[in-house]
Amino acid sequence: MKVIWNSQIVEREEVSIDPEDRGYQFGDGIYEVVRAYNGVFFCLDEHIDRLYSSAQKIEMAIPQTKEEMKSLMNQLLKESGVETGNLYLQVTRGIASPRNHVYPDLSVLPTITGNMTIVPRDAEKIASGITAVTEPDIRWLKCDIKSISLLGNIMAKHEAHKRNADEAILHRDGIVTECSASNAAIVKDGVIYTHPDGNLILPGVTKIVWLKCAEALGIEVREEPFTLNQLAEADEVFCSSTTIEVMPIHTINGEKVNNGKSGEITRQLADAFKQKIEEHCGTV
Ligand SMILES: Cc1ncc(COP(=O)(O)O)c(C=O)c1O
C-alpha cells in the first residue's frame, strides 16, 4: 500500500518512525482528514488552509508549499487507487534528541505521513441518524488547533461507546461546545444554533459548507453558544464532520429528539451538502 512519507510516496513497509519523533513522544503534531469521493478530494483547499493555520499556531514550519502538499496528496490518492475514502495526513515536529520540551530549531524537519483508507459513504445512517450522550468537555483551551493530542476527545468518545452511543456532545459548564469528533448544532423554531469559532472548538470544514447551504436555503443560522437545556428542548440536533457529513442525532442520553426521527431542516441541509459533493466529485 502506498503512503506519504515526508516529500515522497513510498510503500508502507518503507516507513520507519523514530522513537524520538516528537509526535510519538509529545503528541507534538497536527493532522487533517480529507474525504475523497469518486477519486476526487472534497474541500481540499479548506483542509490545506486549516493544516497550515494549525502549523502556524504552534510555530511549526511545513517545508512544502500548499501547492506542493496538494499535489503530493493528489498523487497518493491516484496511486492508492482509492475511490471513496479518507486521507489521514499527519505532520509532527520531527526527530529531536535528547528529549526536550523546548521546540527544536527550524533546521529539524517535520515528519509527514499520510495514508488512504477506503470508507464508503453511509447514506442510510445520514438518513436515519445516530445516538449521542452528553459529556463534560475536559479538553485544553486551544481546540481550534487540529492537534494529534486527542486524549480529551477519545476519552469522551470512549465514554459514549461505553454508554452504547455513537457520539459525545461536549459541554463546558453547561454550554455545548462541539462533539468529540464533529461540530454540533441544534434547530429551534426554524433557526440553527451552533457554537461560534474560536479557541473552544475546531473550525469545521464541513461546517463551512453547511453554513453556505443554509444561507442558500434561506435558513437562519445563529453562531452563538447554546446550553444543555436548549439542547434538551431542541426540535432537531445534528453534528457534522468530514467523515459523517451532516448527521442527524436522534437520541441524546436515551431521550428521543424529534420523536427519534431526522428533522426537516437537518434533512434539507444533508441533501444540500450531498449536492455540493456531487457538483465537485460526481454522483455519490
Ligand atoms: C473535535 C472535532 N470538531 C469538529 C470536527 C469537524 O471538522 P471537519 O468538518 O473539518 O471534519 C472534527 C473532525 O474531525 C473534530 O474532530
PDB file of C-alpha atoms and ligand atoms in Angstrom:
ATOM      1  CA  MET A   1       0.000   0.000   0.000  1.00  0.00           C
ATOM      2  CA  LYS A   2       1.316   3.434  -0.970  1.00  0.00           C
ATOM      3  CA  VAL A   3       1.689   6.127   1.684  1.00  0.00           C
ATOM      4  CA  ILE A   4       3.100   9.637   2.027  1.00  0.00           C
ATOM      5  CA  TRP A   5       6.387   9.793   3.869  1.00  0.00           C
ATOM      6  CA  ASN A   6       7.889  13.265   4.065  1.00  0.00           C
ATOM      7  CA  SER A   7       8.045  14.548   0.477  1.00  0.00           C
ATOM      8  CA  GLN A   8       7.592  11.186  -1.234  1.00  0.00           C
ATOM      9  CA  ILE A   9       5.115   8.447  -1.999  1.00  0.00           C
ATOM     10  CA  VAL A  10       6.554   5.125  -0.808  1.00  0.00           C
ATOM     11  CA  GLU A  11       5.387   1.617   0.075  1.00  0.00           C
ATOM     12  CA  ARG A  12       4.033   1.466   3.634  1.00  0.00           C
ATOM     13  CA  GLU A  13       6.747  -1.060   4.611  1.00  0.00           C
ATOM     14  CA  GLU A  14       9.456   1.511   3.818  1.00  0.00           C
ATOM     15  CA  VAL A  15       8.300   3.942   6.522  1.00  0.00           C
ATOM     16  CA  SER A  16      10.134   3.931   9.833  1.00  0.00           C
ATOM     17  CA  ILE A  17       9.197   6.183  12.721  1.00  0.00           C
ATOM     18  CA  ASP A  18      11.977   7.166  15.124  1.00  0.00           C
ATOM     19  CA  PRO A  19      11.277   6.588  18.848  1.00  0.00           C
ATOM     20  CA  GLU A  20      12.352  10.210  19.441  1.00  0.00           C
ATOM     21  CA  ASP A  21       9.919  11.656  16.932  1.00  0.00           C
ATOM     22  CA  ARG A  22       8.152  14.473  18.802  1.00  0.00           C
ATOM     23  CA  GLY A  23       4.784  13.340  17.532  1.00  0.00           C
ATOM     24  CA  TYR A  24       5.410   9.954  19.106  1.00  0.00           C
ATOM     25  CA  GLN A  25       6.848  11.348  22.352  1.00  0.00           C
ATOM     26  CA  PHE A  26       4.875  14.547  22.978  1.00  0.00           C
ATOM     27  CA  GLY A  27       1.879  14.372  20.664  1.00  0.00           C
ATOM     28  CA  ASP A  28       3.610  17.406  19.107  1.00  0.00           C
ATOM     29  CA  GLY A  29       1.923  17.490  15.741  1.00  0.00           C
ATOM     30  CA  ILE A  30      -1.140  18.306  13.702  1.00  0.00           C
ATOM     31  CA  TYR A  31      -3.299  16.445  11.209  1.00  0.00           C
ATOM     32  CA  GLU A  32      -6.106  16.598   8.682  1.00  0.00           C
ATOM     33  CA  VAL A  33      -8.669  14.116   7.439  1.00  0.00           C
ATOM     34  CA  VAL A  34      -9.752  14.757   3.865  1.00  0.00           C
ATOM     35  CA  ARG A  35     -12.577  12.899   2.187  1.00  0.00           C
ATOM     36  CA  ALA A  36     -12.457  11.676  -1.404  1.00  0.00           C
ATOM     37  CA  TYR A  37     -15.484  10.696  -3.470  1.00  0.00           C
ATOM     38  CA  ASN A  38     -15.077   9.007  -6.855  1.00  0.00           C
ATOM     39  CA  GLY A  39     -11.321   9.594  -6.758  1.00  0.00           C
ATOM     40  CA  VAL A  40     -11.643  13.371  -6.179  1.00  0.00           C
ATOM     41  CA  PHE A  41     -10.894  15.209  -2.918  1.00  0.00           C
ATOM     42  CA  PHE A  42     -13.722  17.323  -1.492  1.00  0.00           C
ATOM     43  CA  CYS A  43     -12.816  20.722   0.027  1.00  0.00           C
ATOM     44  CA  LEU A  44      -9.077  20.102  -0.347  1.00  0.00           C
ATOM     45  CA  ASP A  45      -8.214  23.834  -0.247  1.00  0.00           C
ATOM     46  CA  GLU A  46     -10.109  24.343   3.010  1.00  0.00           C
ATOM     47  CA  HIS A  47      -8.328  21.387   4.650  1.00  0.00           C
ATOM     48  CA  ILE A  48      -4.940  22.621   3.416  1.00  0.00           C
ATOM     49  CA  ASP A  49      -5.662  26.109   4.748  1.00  0.00           C
ATOM     50  CA  ARG A  50      -6.562  24.695   8.170  1.00  0.00           C
ATOM     51  CA  LEU A  51      -3.441  22.472   8.213  1.00  0.00           C
ATOM     52  CA  TYR A  52      -1.152  25.450   7.563  1.00  0.00           C
ATOM     53  CA  SER A  53      -3.089  27.564  10.039  1.00  0.00           C
ATOM     54  CA  SER A  54      -2.662  24.844  12.731  1.00  0.00           C
ATOM     55  CA  ALA A  55       1.069  24.710  11.889  1.00  0.00           C
ATOM     56  CA  GLN A  56       1.399  28.455  12.241  1.00  0.00           C
ATOM     57  CA  LYS A  57      -0.391  28.426  15.615  1.00  0.00           C
ATOM     58  CA  ILE A  58       2.228  26.013  17.007  1.00  0.00           C
ATOM     59  CA  GLU A  59       5.176  27.740  15.270  1.00  0.00           C
ATOM     60  CA  MET A  60       5.860  24.763  13.031  1.00  0.00           C
ATOM     61  CA  ALA A  61       7.182  25.285   9.506  1.00  0.00           C
ATOM     62  CA  ILE A  62       5.940  22.838   6.883  1.00  0.00           C
ATOM     63  CA  PRO A  63       8.678  22.657   4.206  1.00  0.00           C
ATOM     64  CA  GLN A  64       6.241  22.158   1.310  1.00  0.00           C
ATOM     65  CA  THR A  65       4.182  24.969  -0.152  1.00  0.00           C
ATOM     66  CA  LYS A  66       0.416  24.448  -0.066  1.00  0.00           C
ATOM     67  CA  GLU A  67       0.509  23.627  -3.788  1.00  0.00           C
ATOM     68  CA  GLU A  68       3.269  21.036  -3.292  1.00  0.00           C
ATOM     69  CA  MET A  69       1.342  19.448  -0.419  1.00  0.00           C
ATOM     70  CA  LYS A  70      -1.827  19.308  -2.501  1.00  0.00           C
ATOM     71  CA  SER A  71      -0.037  17.631  -5.397  1.00  0.00           C
ATOM     72  CA  LEU A  72       1.513  15.068  -3.002  1.00  0.00           C
ATOM     73  CA  MET A  73      -1.950  14.293  -1.634  1.00  0.00           C
ATOM     74  CA  ASN A  74      -3.436  14.026  -5.111  1.00  0.00           C
ATOM     75  CA  GLN A  75      -0.599  11.755  -6.171  1.00  0.00           C
ATOM     76  CA  LEU A  76      -1.270   9.462  -3.211  1.00  0.00           C
ATOM     77  CA  LEU A  77      -4.988   9.404  -3.992  1.00  0.00           C
ATOM     78  CA  LYS A  78      -4.238   8.376  -7.557  1.00  0.00           C
ATOM     79  CA  GLU A  79      -1.601   5.792  -6.701  1.00  0.00           C
ATOM     80  CA  SER A  80      -3.648   4.281  -3.869  1.00  0.00           C
ATOM     81  CA  GLY A  81      -6.484   3.527  -6.258  1.00  0.00           C
ATOM     82  CA  VAL A  82      -8.989   4.542  -3.548  1.00  0.00           C
ATOM     83  CA  GLU A  83     -12.172   5.996  -4.992  1.00  0.00           C
ATOM     84  CA  THR A  84     -14.263   6.851  -1.926  1.00  0.00           C
ATOM     85  CA  GLY A  85     -12.391   7.059   1.326  1.00  0.00           C
ATOM     86  CA  ASN A  86     -10.356   9.156   3.730  1.00  0.00           C
ATOM     87  CA  LEU A  87      -6.858  10.557   3.633  1.00  0.00           C
ATOM     88  CA  TYR A  88      -5.268  10.848   7.063  1.00  0.00           C
ATOM     89  CA  LEU A  89      -2.350  13.285   6.890  1.00  0.00           C
ATOM     90  CA  GLN A  90      -0.131  13.982   9.897  1.00  0.00           C
ATOM     91  CA  VAL A  91       2.723  16.427  10.381  1.00  0.00           C
ATOM     92  CA  THR A  92       4.846  16.196  13.533  1.00  0.00           C
ATOM     93  CA  ARG A  93       7.671  18.457  14.678  1.00  0.00           C
ATOM     94  CA  GLY A  94      10.230  15.814  13.687  1.00  0.00           C
ATOM     95  CA  ILE A  95      13.003  13.998  15.480  1.00  0.00           C
ATOM     96  CA  ALA A  96      14.865  15.781  18.278  1.00  0.00           C
ATOM     97  CA  SER A  97      17.346  14.174  20.636  1.00  0.00           C
ATOM     98  CA  PRO A  98      17.766  14.311  23.580  1.00  0.00           C
ATOM     99  CA  ARG A  99      14.076  14.648  24.509  1.00  0.00           C
ATOM    100  CA  ASN A 100      13.381  18.257  25.394  1.00  0.00           C
ATOM    101  CA  HIS A 101      10.067  20.084  25.802  1.00  0.00           C
ATOM    102  CA  VAL A 102      11.510  23.180  24.102  1.00  0.00           C
ATOM    103  CA  TYR A 103      10.876  23.240  20.338  1.00  0.00           C
ATOM    104  CA  PRO A 104      13.987  22.315  18.331  1.00  0.00           C
ATOM    105  CA  ASP A 105      15.204  24.942  15.874  1.00  0.00           C
ATOM    106  CA  LEU A 106      13.687  25.069  12.423  1.00  0.00           C
ATOM    107  CA  SER A 107      16.510  23.042  10.861  1.00  0.00           C
ATOM    108  CA  VAL A 108      14.743  19.975  12.312  1.00  0.00           C
ATOM    109  CA  LEU A 109      12.320  18.996   9.574  1.00  0.00           C
ATOM    110  CA  PRO A 110       8.788  17.804  10.337  1.00  0.00           C
ATOM    111  CA  THR A 111       7.847  14.164   9.834  1.00  0.00           C
ATOM    112  CA  ILE A 112       4.992  13.879   7.379  1.00  0.00           C
ATOM    113  CA  THR A 113       2.924  10.740   6.961  1.00  0.00           C
ATOM    114  CA  GLY A 114      -0.315  10.123   5.115  1.00  0.00           C
ATOM    115  CA  ASN A 115      -2.420   7.147   4.125  1.00  0.00           C
ATOM    116  CA  MET A 116      -5.691   6.472   2.345  1.00  0.00           C
ATOM    117  CA  THR A 117      -8.387   4.134   3.616  1.00  0.00           C
ATOM    118  CA  ILE A 118     -11.496   3.009   1.774  1.00  0.00           C
ATOM    119  CA  VAL A 119     -14.574   4.302   3.643  1.00  0.00           C
ATOM    120  CA  PRO A 120     -17.887   4.031   1.793  1.00  0.00           C
ATOM    121  CA  ARG A 121     -20.489   6.775   2.210  1.00  0.00           C
ATOM    122  CA  ASP A 122     -23.141   5.650   4.714  1.00  0.00           C
ATOM    123  CA  ALA A 123     -26.283   7.121   3.124  1.00  0.00           C
ATOM    124  CA  GLU A 124     -28.568   5.061   5.369  1.00  0.00           C
ATOM    125  CA  LYS A 125     -27.032   6.449   8.539  1.00  0.00           C
ATOM    126  CA  ILE A 126     -27.103  10.009   7.179  1.00  0.00           C
ATOM    127  CA  ALA A 127     -30.847   9.499   6.705  1.00  0.00           C
ATOM    128  CA  SER A 128     -31.593   7.711   9.984  1.00  0.00           C
ATOM    129  CA  GLY A 129     -29.103   9.427  12.313  1.00  0.00           C
ATOM    130  CA  ILE A 130     -27.006   8.445  15.312  1.00  0.00           C
ATOM    131  CA  THR A 131     -27.250   8.423  19.107  1.00  0.00           C
ATOM    132  CA  ALA A 132     -25.318  10.666  21.484  1.00  0.00           C
ATOM    133  CA  VAL A 133     -24.677  11.288  25.150  1.00  0.00           C
ATOM    134  CA  THR A 134     -23.542  14.485  26.857  1.00  0.00           C
ATOM    135  CA  GLU A 135     -20.112  14.581  28.461  1.00  0.00           C
ATOM    136  CA  PRO A 136     -18.084  17.338  30.131  1.00  0.00           C
ATOM    137  CA  ASP A 137     -15.572  18.983  27.788  1.00  0.00           C
ATOM    138  CA  ILE A 138     -12.309  18.237  29.599  1.00  0.00           C
ATOM    139  CA  ARG A 139     -10.037  19.300  26.718  1.00  0.00           C
ATOM    140  CA  TRP A 140      -7.460  22.081  26.622  1.00  0.00           C
ATOM    141  CA  LEU A 141      -8.144  25.680  25.583  1.00  0.00           C
ATOM    142  CA  LYS A 142      -6.769  25.597  22.049  1.00  0.00           C
ATOM    143  CA  CYS A 143      -9.302  23.307  20.399  1.00  0.00           C
ATOM    144  CA  ASP A 144      -9.047  25.348  17.192  1.00  0.00           C
ATOM    145  CA  ILE A 145      -5.681  23.654  16.526  1.00  0.00           C
ATOM    146  CA  LYS A 146      -6.161  20.264  14.878  1.00  0.00           C
ATOM    147  CA  SER A 147      -3.676  18.658  17.241  1.00  0.00           C
ATOM    148  CA  ILE A 148      -2.808  14.961  17.204  1.00  0.00           C
ATOM    149  CA  SER A 149      -3.003  15.074  21.038  1.00  0.00           C
ATOM    150  CA  LEU A 150      -6.564  13.807  21.263  1.00  0.00           C
ATOM    151  CA  LEU A 151      -6.827  12.211  24.729  1.00  0.00           C
ATOM    152  CA  GLY A 152      -9.671  14.524  25.790  1.00  0.00           C
ATOM    153  CA  ASN A 153     -11.583  13.661  22.625  1.00  0.00           C
ATOM    154  CA  ILE A 154     -11.001   9.934  22.712  1.00  0.00           C
ATOM    155  CA  MET A 155     -11.845   9.664  26.423  1.00  0.00           C
ATOM    156  CA  ALA A 156     -15.198  11.346  25.720  1.00  0.00           C
ATOM    157  CA  LYS A 157     -15.847   9.127  22.698  1.00  0.00           C
ATOM    158  CA  HIS A 158     -14.991   6.054  24.721  1.00  0.00           C
ATOM    159  CA  GLU A 159     -17.449   7.104  27.454  1.00  0.00           C
ATOM    160  CA  ALA A 160     -20.090   7.437  24.730  1.00  0.00           C
ATOM    161  CA  HIS A 161     -19.178   3.988  23.447  1.00  0.00           C
ATOM    162  CA  LYS A 162     -19.480   2.516  26.948  1.00  0.00           C
ATOM    163  CA  ARG A 163     -22.947   4.082  27.157  1.00  0.00           C
ATOM    164  CA  ASN A 164     -23.893   2.482  23.786  1.00  0.00           C
ATOM    165  CA  ALA A 165     -23.895   5.821  21.961  1.00  0.00           C
ATOM    166  CA  ASP A 166     -22.181   6.874  18.748  1.00  0.00           C
ATOM    167  CA  GLU A 167     -21.003  10.344  19.714  1.00  0.00           C
ATOM    168  CA  ALA A 168     -20.327  12.502  22.796  1.00  0.00           C
ATOM    169  CA  ILE A 169     -21.757  16.033  22.848  1.00  0.00           C
ATOM    170  CA  LEU A 170     -19.331  18.096  24.924  1.00  0.00           C
ATOM    171  CA  HIS A 171     -20.182  20.956  27.279  1.00  0.00           C
ATOM    172  CA  ARG A 172     -18.215  23.400  29.395  1.00  0.00           C
ATOM    173  CA  ASP A 173     -20.236  24.362  32.473  1.00  0.00           C
ATOM    174  CA  GLY A 174     -23.480  23.676  30.657  1.00  0.00           C
ATOM    175  CA  ILE A 175     -22.527  25.398  27.371  1.00  0.00           C
ATOM    176  CA  VAL A 176     -22.352  22.977  24.441  1.00  0.00           C
ATOM    177  CA  THR A 177     -19.089  23.402  22.539  1.00  0.00           C
ATOM    178  CA  GLU A 178     -18.926  20.603  19.944  1.00  0.00           C
ATOM    179  CA  CYS A 179     -18.772  16.796  19.828  1.00  0.00           C
ATOM    180  CA  SER A 180     -15.796  14.518  20.394  1.00  0.00           C
ATOM    181  CA  ALA A 181     -15.133  14.246  16.638  1.00  0.00           C
ATOM    182  CA  SER A 182     -17.612  16.630  14.995  1.00  0.00           C
ATOM    183  CA  ASN A 183     -19.262  20.033  15.290  1.00  0.00           C
ATOM    184  CA  ALA A 184     -22.669  20.258  16.995  1.00  0.00           C
ATOM    185  CA  ALA A 185     -25.806  22.226  16.109  1.00  0.00           C
ATOM    186  CA  ILE A 186     -29.428  22.428  17.197  1.00  0.00           C
ATOM    187  CA  VAL A 187     -32.569  23.667  15.459  1.00  0.00           C
ATOM    188  CA  LYS A 188     -35.235  25.555  17.406  1.00  0.00           C
ATOM    189  CA  ASP A 189     -38.255  27.205  15.804  1.00  0.00           C
ATOM    190  CA  GLY A 190     -36.613  27.045  12.365  1.00  0.00           C
ATOM    191  CA  VAL A 191     -33.320  28.652  13.476  1.00  0.00           C
ATOM    192  CA  ILE A 192     -29.986  26.779  13.608  1.00  0.00           C
ATOM    193  CA  TYR A 193     -27.693  27.452  16.570  1.00  0.00           C
ATOM    194  CA  THR A 194     -24.033  26.422  16.649  1.00  0.00           C
ATOM    195  CA  HIS A 195     -21.074  27.447  18.800  1.00  0.00           C
ATOM    196  CA  PRO A 196     -19.036  30.264  17.199  1.00  0.00           C
ATOM    197  CA  ASP A 197     -15.487  29.528  16.030  1.00  0.00           C
ATOM    198  CA  GLY A 198     -12.768  30.472  18.498  1.00  0.00           C
ATOM    199  CA  ASN A 199     -10.450  28.593  20.828  1.00  0.00           C
ATOM    200  CA  LEU A 200     -13.136  26.248  22.208  1.00  0.00           C
ATOM    201  CA  ILE A 201     -13.964  24.347  19.001  1.00  0.00           C
ATOM    202  CA  LEU A 202     -12.394  23.109  15.801  1.00  0.00           C
ATOM    203  CA  PRO A 203     -13.440  25.288  12.849  1.00  0.00           C
ATOM    204  CA  GLY A 204     -15.050  22.516  10.817  1.00  0.00           C
ATOM    205  CA  VAL A 205     -14.618  22.362   7.061  1.00  0.00           C
ATOM    206  CA  THR A 206     -17.979  20.590   6.837  1.00  0.00           C
ATOM    207  CA  LYS A 207     -19.490  23.433   8.849  1.00  0.00           C
ATOM    208  CA  ILE A 208     -18.172  25.982   6.321  1.00  0.00           C
ATOM    209  CA  VAL A 209     -20.080  24.078   3.611  1.00  0.00           C
ATOM    210  CA  TRP A 210     -23.357  23.600   5.520  1.00  0.00           C
ATOM    211  CA  LEU A 211     -23.330  27.268   6.585  1.00  0.00           C
ATOM    212  CA  LYS A 212     -23.288  28.160   2.874  1.00  0.00           C
ATOM    213  CA  CYS A 213     -26.059  25.610   2.199  1.00  0.00           C
ATOM    214  CA  ALA A 214     -28.193  27.112   4.991  1.00  0.00           C
ATOM    215  CA  GLU A 215     -27.717  30.583   3.547  1.00  0.00           C
ATOM    216  CA  ALA A 216     -28.718  29.402   0.068  1.00  0.00           C
ATOM    217  CA  LEU A 217     -31.786  27.676   1.525  1.00  0.00           C
ATOM    218  CA  GLY A 218     -32.749  30.832   3.438  1.00  0.00           C
ATOM    219  CA  ILE A 219     -32.419  29.106   6.837  1.00  0.00           C
ATOM    220  CA  GLU A 220     -31.351  31.451   9.625  1.00  0.00           C
ATOM    221  CA  VAL A 221     -28.170  30.448  11.491  1.00  0.00           C
ATOM    222  CA  ARG A 222     -27.014  31.976  14.762  1.00  0.00           C
ATOM    223  CA  GLU A 223     -23.396  31.207  15.557  1.00  0.00           C
ATOM    224  CA  GLU A 224     -23.818  31.619  19.301  1.00  0.00           C
ATOM    225  CA  PRO A 225     -23.334  29.324  22.303  1.00  0.00           C
ATOM    226  CA  PHE A 226     -26.323  27.250  23.434  1.00  0.00           C
ATOM    227  CA  THR A 227     -26.897  25.457  26.723  1.00  0.00           C
ATOM    228  CA  LEU A 228     -27.605  21.858  27.709  1.00  0.00           C
ATOM    229  CA  ASN A 229     -31.198  22.976  28.435  1.00  0.00           C
ATOM    230  CA  GLN A 230     -31.546  24.330  24.892  1.00  0.00           C
ATOM    231  CA  LEU A 231     -30.087  21.052  23.632  1.00  0.00           C
ATOM    232  CA  ALA A 232     -32.689  19.084  25.589  1.00  0.00           C
ATOM    233  CA  GLU A 233     -35.504  21.270  24.232  1.00  0.00           C
ATOM    234  CA  ALA A 234     -34.282  21.419  20.621  1.00  0.00           C
ATOM    235  CA  ASP A 235     -36.551  20.464  17.722  1.00  0.00           C
ATOM    236  CA  GLU A 236     -33.600  18.911  15.886  1.00  0.00           C
ATOM    237  CA  VAL A 237     -29.969  18.166  16.714  1.00  0.00           C
ATOM    238  CA  PHE A 238     -27.202  17.335  14.269  1.00  0.00           C
ATOM    239  CA  CYS A 239     -23.450  17.061  14.091  1.00  0.00           C
ATOM    240  CA  SER A 240     -21.087  17.416  11.144  1.00  0.00           C
ATOM    241  CA  SER A 241     -17.674  16.270  10.067  1.00  0.00           C
ATOM    242  CA  THR A 242     -15.697  15.305   7.002  1.00  0.00           C
ATOM    243  CA  THR A 243     -16.363  11.601   7.511  1.00  0.00           C
ATOM    244  CA  ILE A 244     -20.061  11.717   8.541  1.00  0.00           C
ATOM    245  CA  GLU A 245     -21.211  14.850   6.599  1.00  0.00           C
ATOM    246  CA  VAL A 246     -24.389  16.405   8.101  1.00  0.00           C
ATOM    247  CA  MET A 247     -25.575  13.732  10.537  1.00  0.00           C
ATOM    248  CA  PRO A 248     -28.854  13.826  12.491  1.00  0.00           C
ATOM    249  CA  ILE A 249     -28.746  12.921  16.187  1.00  0.00           C
ATOM    250  CA  HIS A 250     -31.993  11.158  17.072  1.00  0.00           C
ATOM    251  CA  THR A 251     -31.383  10.243  20.708  1.00  0.00           C
ATOM    252  CA  ILE A 252     -29.471  12.055  23.456  1.00  0.00           C
ATOM    253  CA  ASN A 253     -28.851  10.398  26.847  1.00  0.00           C
ATOM    254  CA  GLY A 254     -31.557   7.879  25.948  1.00  0.00           C
ATOM    255  CA  GLU A 255     -34.180  10.619  25.266  1.00  0.00           C
ATOM    256  CA  LYS A 256     -35.572  10.873  21.739  1.00  0.00           C
ATOM    257  CA  VAL A 257     -35.098  14.078  19.722  1.00  0.00           C
ATOM    258  CA  ASN A 258     -37.954  14.889  17.316  1.00  0.00           C
ATOM    259  CA  ASN A 259     -39.591  11.538  18.211  1.00  0.00           C
ATOM    260  CA  GLY A 260     -36.429   9.732  17.145  1.00  0.00           C
ATOM    261  CA  LYS A 261     -36.641  10.919  13.536  1.00  0.00           C
ATOM    262  CA  SER A 262     -34.352  13.085  11.432  1.00  0.00           C
ATOM    263  CA  GLY A 263     -35.761  16.629  11.340  1.00  0.00           C
ATOM    264  CA  GLU A 264     -36.804  18.522   8.225  1.00  0.00           C
ATOM    265  CA  ILE A 265     -34.104  21.212   8.382  1.00  0.00           C
ATOM    266  CA  THR A 266     -31.373  18.667   9.049  1.00  0.00           C
ATOM    267  CA  ARG A 267     -32.610  16.652   6.066  1.00  0.00           C
ATOM    268  CA  GLN A 268     -32.591  19.732   3.822  1.00  0.00           C
ATOM    269  CA  LEU A 269     -29.032  20.557   4.903  1.00  0.00           C
ATOM    270  CA  ALA A 270     -27.833  16.967   4.431  1.00  0.00           C
ATOM    271  CA  ASP A 271     -29.360  16.914   0.929  1.00  0.00           C
ATOM    272  CA  ALA A 272     -27.830  20.283   0.019  1.00  0.00           C
ATOM    273  CA  PHE A 273     -24.478  19.057   1.334  1.00  0.00           C
ATOM    274  CA  LYS A 274     -24.715  15.955  -0.858  1.00  0.00           C
ATOM    275  CA  GLN A 275     -25.441  18.210  -3.819  1.00  0.00           C
ATOM    276  CA  LYS A 276     -22.244  20.186  -3.103  1.00  0.00           C
ATOM    277  CA  ILE A 277     -20.272  16.926  -3.085  1.00  0.00           C
ATOM    278  CA  GLU A 278     -21.834  15.891  -6.372  1.00  0.00           C
ATOM    279  CA  GLU A 279     -21.096  19.253  -8.015  1.00  0.00           C
ATOM    280  CA  HIS A 280     -17.410  18.682  -7.263  1.00  0.00           C
ATOM    281  CA  CYS A 281     -16.918  14.913  -7.232  1.00  0.00           C
ATOM    282  CA  GLY A 282     -19.751  13.402  -9.260  1.00  0.00           C
ATOM    283  CA  THR A 283     -22.670  11.217  -8.202  1.00  0.00           C
ATOM    284  CA  VAL A 284     -22.455   9.650  -4.732  1.00  0.00           C
TER     285      VAL A 284
HETATM  286  C1  LIG B   1     -13.381  17.838  17.583  1.00  0.00           C
HETATM  287  C2  LIG B   1     -13.836  17.991  16.181  1.00  0.00           C
HETATM  288  N1  LIG B   1     -14.686  19.000  15.891  1.00  0.00           N
HETATM  289  C3  LIG B   1     -15.153  19.183  14.640  1.00  0.00           C
HETATM  290  C4  LIG B   1     -14.780  18.330  13.604  1.00  0.00           C
HETATM  291  C5  LIG B   1     -15.329  18.560  12.217  1.00  0.00           C
HETATM  292  O1  LIG B   1     -14.345  19.062  11.375  1.00  0.00           O
HETATM  293  P1  LIG B   1     -14.412  18.802   9.796  1.00  0.00           P
HETATM  294  O2  LIG B   1     -15.785  19.171   9.376  1.00  0.00           O
HETATM  295  O3  LIG B   1     -13.386  19.696   9.255  1.00  0.00           O
HETATM  296  O4  LIG B   1     -14.122  17.354   9.597  1.00  0.00           O
HETATM  297  C6  LIG B   1     -13.885  17.298  13.857  1.00  0.00           C
HETATM  298  C7  LIG B   1     -13.458  16.412  12.773  1.00  0.00           C
HETATM  299  O5  LIG B   1     -12.704  15.509  12.945  1.00  0.00           O
HETATM  300  C8  LIG B   1     -13.401  17.120  15.178  1.00  0.00           C
HETATM  301  O6  LIG B   1     -12.542  16.131  15.473  1.00  0.00           O
END
